[in-house]
Coordinates of C-alpha atoms and ligand atoms in Angstrom, one line a residue:
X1 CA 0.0 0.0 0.0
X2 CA 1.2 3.7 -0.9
X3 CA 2.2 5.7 2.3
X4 CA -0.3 8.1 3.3
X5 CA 0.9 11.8 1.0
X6 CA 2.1 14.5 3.3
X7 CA -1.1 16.8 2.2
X8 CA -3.2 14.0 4.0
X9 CA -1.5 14.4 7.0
X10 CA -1.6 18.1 7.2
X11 CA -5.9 17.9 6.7
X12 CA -5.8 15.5 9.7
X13 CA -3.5 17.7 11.3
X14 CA -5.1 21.0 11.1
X15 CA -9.0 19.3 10.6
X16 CA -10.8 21.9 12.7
X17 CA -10.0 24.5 10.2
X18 CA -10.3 22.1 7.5
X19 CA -13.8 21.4 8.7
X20 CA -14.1 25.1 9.3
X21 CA -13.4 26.1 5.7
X22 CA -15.6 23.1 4.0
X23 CA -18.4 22.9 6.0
X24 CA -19.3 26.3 6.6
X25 CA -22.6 27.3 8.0
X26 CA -22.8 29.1 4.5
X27 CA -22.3 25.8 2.6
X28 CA -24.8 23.6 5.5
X29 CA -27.5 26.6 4.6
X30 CA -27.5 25.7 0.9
X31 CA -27.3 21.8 1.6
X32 CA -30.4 22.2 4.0
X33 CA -32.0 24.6 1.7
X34 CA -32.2 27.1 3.9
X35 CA -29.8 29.9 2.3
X36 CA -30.5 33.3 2.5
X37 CA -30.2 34.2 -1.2
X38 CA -28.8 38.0 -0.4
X39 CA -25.9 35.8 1.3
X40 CA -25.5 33.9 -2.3
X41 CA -25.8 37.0 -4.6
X42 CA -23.0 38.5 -2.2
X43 CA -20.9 35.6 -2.9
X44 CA -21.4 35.5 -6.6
X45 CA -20.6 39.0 -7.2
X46 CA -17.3 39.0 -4.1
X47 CA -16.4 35.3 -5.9
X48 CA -16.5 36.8 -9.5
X49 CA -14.0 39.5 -8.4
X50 CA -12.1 36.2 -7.0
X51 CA -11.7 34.6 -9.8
X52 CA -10.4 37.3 -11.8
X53 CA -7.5 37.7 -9.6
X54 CA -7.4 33.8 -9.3
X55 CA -6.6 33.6 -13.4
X56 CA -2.8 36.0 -13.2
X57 CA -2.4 33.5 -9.7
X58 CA -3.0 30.2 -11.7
X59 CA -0.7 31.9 -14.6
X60 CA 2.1 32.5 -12.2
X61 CA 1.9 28.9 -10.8
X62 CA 2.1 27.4 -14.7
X63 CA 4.8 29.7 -15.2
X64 CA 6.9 27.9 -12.5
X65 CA 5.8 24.7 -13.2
X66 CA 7.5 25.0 -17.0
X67 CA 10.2 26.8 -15.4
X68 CA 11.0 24.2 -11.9
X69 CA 9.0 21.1 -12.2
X70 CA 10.6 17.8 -12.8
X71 CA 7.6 16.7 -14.7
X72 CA 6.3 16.8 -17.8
X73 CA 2.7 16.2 -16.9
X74 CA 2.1 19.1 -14.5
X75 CA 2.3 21.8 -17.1
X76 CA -0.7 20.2 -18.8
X77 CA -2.5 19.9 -15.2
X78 CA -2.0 23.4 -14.7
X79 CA -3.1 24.2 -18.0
X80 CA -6.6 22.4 -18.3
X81 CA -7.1 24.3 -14.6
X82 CA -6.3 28.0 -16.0
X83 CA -8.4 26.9 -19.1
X84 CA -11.2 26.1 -17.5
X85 CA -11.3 29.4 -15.6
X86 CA -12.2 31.0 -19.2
X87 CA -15.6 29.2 -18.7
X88 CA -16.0 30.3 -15.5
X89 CA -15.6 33.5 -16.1
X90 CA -18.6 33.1 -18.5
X91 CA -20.7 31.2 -16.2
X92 CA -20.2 33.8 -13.5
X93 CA -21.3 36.6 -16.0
X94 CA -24.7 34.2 -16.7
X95 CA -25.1 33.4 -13.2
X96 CA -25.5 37.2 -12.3
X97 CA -27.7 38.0 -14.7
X98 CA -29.9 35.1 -14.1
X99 CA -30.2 36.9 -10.2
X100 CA -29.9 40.6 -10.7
X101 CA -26.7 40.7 -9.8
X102 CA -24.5 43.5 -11.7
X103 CA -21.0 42.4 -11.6
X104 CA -20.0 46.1 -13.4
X105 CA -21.1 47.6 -10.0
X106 CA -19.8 45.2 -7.5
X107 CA -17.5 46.7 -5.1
X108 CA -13.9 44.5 -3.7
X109 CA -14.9 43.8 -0.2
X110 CA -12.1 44.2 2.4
X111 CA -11.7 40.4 2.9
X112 CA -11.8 40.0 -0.4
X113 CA -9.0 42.0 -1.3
X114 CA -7.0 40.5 1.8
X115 CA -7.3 37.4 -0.1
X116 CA -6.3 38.8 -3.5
X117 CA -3.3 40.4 -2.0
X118 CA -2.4 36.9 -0.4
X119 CA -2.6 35.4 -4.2
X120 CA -0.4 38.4 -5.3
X121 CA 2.2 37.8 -2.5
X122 CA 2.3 34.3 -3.6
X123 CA 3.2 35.2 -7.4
X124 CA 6.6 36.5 -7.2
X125 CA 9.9 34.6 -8.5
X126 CA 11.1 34.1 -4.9
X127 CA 7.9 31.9 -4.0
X128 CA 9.1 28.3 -4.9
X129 CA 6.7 26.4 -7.1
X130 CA 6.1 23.7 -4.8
X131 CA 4.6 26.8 -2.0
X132 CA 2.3 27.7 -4.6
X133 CA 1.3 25.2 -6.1
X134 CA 0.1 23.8 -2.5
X135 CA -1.8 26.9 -1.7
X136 CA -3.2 26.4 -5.4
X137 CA -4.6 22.7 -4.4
X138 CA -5.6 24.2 -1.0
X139 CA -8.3 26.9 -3.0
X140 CA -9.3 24.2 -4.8
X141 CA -9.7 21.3 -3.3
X142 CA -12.1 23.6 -0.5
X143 CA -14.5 24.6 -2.8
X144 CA -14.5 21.3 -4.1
X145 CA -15.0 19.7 -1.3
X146 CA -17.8 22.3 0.0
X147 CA -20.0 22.7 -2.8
X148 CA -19.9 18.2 -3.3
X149 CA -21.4 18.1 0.2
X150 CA -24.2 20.0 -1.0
X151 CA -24.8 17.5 -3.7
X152 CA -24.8 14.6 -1.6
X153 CA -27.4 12.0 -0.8
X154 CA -29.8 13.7 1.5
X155 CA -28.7 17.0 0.5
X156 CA -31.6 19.9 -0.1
X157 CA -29.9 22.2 -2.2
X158 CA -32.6 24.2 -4.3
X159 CA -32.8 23.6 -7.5
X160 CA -32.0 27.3 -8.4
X161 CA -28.5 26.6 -7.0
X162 CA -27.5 23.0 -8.2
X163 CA -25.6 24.4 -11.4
X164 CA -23.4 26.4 -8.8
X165 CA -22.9 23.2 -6.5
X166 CA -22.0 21.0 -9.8
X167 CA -19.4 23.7 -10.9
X168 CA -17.0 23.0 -7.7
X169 CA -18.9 19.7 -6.9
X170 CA -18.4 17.8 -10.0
X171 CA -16.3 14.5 -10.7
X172 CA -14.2 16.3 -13.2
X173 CA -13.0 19.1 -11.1
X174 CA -12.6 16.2 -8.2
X175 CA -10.2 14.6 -10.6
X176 CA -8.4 17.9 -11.0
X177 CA -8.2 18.5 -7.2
X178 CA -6.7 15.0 -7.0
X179 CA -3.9 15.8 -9.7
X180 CA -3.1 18.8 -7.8
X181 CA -2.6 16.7 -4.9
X182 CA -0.3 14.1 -6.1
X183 CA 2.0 16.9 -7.6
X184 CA 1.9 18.6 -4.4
X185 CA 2.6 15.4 -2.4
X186 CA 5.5 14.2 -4.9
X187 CA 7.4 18.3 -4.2
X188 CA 6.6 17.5 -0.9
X189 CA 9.0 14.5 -0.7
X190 CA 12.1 16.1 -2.2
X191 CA 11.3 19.7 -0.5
X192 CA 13.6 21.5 2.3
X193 CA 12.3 21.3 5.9
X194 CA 11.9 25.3 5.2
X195 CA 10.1 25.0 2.3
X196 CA 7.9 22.2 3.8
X197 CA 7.1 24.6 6.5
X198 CA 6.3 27.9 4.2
X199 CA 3.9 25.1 2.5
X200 CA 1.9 24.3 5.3
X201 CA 1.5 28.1 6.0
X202 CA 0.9 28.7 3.2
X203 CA -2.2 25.9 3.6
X204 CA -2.9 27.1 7.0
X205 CA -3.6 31.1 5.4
X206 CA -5.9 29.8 2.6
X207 CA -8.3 28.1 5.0
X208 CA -8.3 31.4 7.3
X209 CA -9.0 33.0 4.1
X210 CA -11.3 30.4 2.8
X211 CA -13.4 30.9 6.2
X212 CA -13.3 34.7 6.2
X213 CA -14.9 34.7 2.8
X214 CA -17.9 32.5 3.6
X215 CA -18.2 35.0 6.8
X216 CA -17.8 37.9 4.5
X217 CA -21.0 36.0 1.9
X218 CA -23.2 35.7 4.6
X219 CA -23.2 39.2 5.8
Ligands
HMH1 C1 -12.9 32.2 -2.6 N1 -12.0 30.0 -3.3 C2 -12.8 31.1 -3.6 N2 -13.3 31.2 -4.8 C3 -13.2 30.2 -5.7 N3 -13.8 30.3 -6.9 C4 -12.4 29.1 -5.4 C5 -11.8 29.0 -4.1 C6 -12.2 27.9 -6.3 O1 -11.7 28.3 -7.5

């Protein structure tokens, strides 16, 4: 049997804010159905302001995968990930229109851009690849793992709000999340004991983040 990855350890390790981060009352009031739609439209609009800082983020972390990475394959990981954020872009722009939402209008909110400067501070030539690309997993692998709970058996997600829950929640972006993993895992093995530590930060500052936007959402 493969050893258990150091990323595995690390969730077990730091669990309450893993739990935090993925099973926010936020996310819990969508899977019960009993979401406050204000909370959601202020997370669309604060999320599509996200994700258009997330896209130079992604960029910087292909960049030093083609530049650092011993392998091949994690350019083309990193690529289907930053390629797919064209499409969610798009969706984001239907989404608000489909709830009145008028991304032109929507003003940064403070945690917001606390988060965005995080991404920015993690895009410089000094950050080694294997940092960013473990705060990378860490974004995604939350929202993956948040919006599949809403999509689980027994889950009473509205109907109005499955297409969001499948965007994150999906078997596809699962697969991706895992991919990100294992690249994360295998750095992990050959890193420094410095860098190993400036990686778990760097895991323990998105889920502070992660946990401060959901608060930020609901208002
Ligand atoms: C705040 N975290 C936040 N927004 C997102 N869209 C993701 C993670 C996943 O890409």
């Amino acid at each position: 049997a493969e050893a258990e990855g150091t990323t595995a350890t690390w969730l077990k390790k730091h669990h309450l804010m893993y739990t935090a981060a993925t099973r926010h009352p936020l996310i819990l009031s969508i899977r019960d159905g009993s979401i406050d739609l204000d909370s959601f439209k202020r997370w669309l609009g604060q999320d599509y302001l996200f994700v258009r800082a997330f896209v130079p983020f992604v960029s910087s972390v292909l960049l030093k995968a083609c530049r650092e990475s011993d392998n091949n394959s994690d350019m083309e990981v990193l690529l289907s990930g930053l390629a797919s954020l064209n499409g969610e872009i798009k969706w984001f722009k239907k989404e608000a229109s489909k709830w009145g939402v008028v991304l032109s209008s929507i003003v940064p909110q403070k945690v917001n851009q606390d988060y965005c400067r995080f991404l920015e501070s993690l895009m410089g030539p000094d950050v080694e690849y294997t940092v960013a690309i473990t705060a990378l997993w860490a974004i995604e692998v939350i929202y993956q793992q948040s919006f599949a709970h809403c999509l689980e058996e027994g889950s009473r997600t509205p109907p109005e709000l499955a297409e969001t829950c499948q965007r994150w929640g999906n078997e596809g972006f699962g697969q991706y999340c895992q991919s990100l993993q294992k690249i994360v895992d295998r750095r992990l093995l050959r890193a420094t004991d410095e860098e190993l530590k400036k990686a778990e930060v760097a895991l323990l500052r998105v889920l502070e983040h992660e946990v401060e936007f959901w608060n930020m959402s609901q208002g």
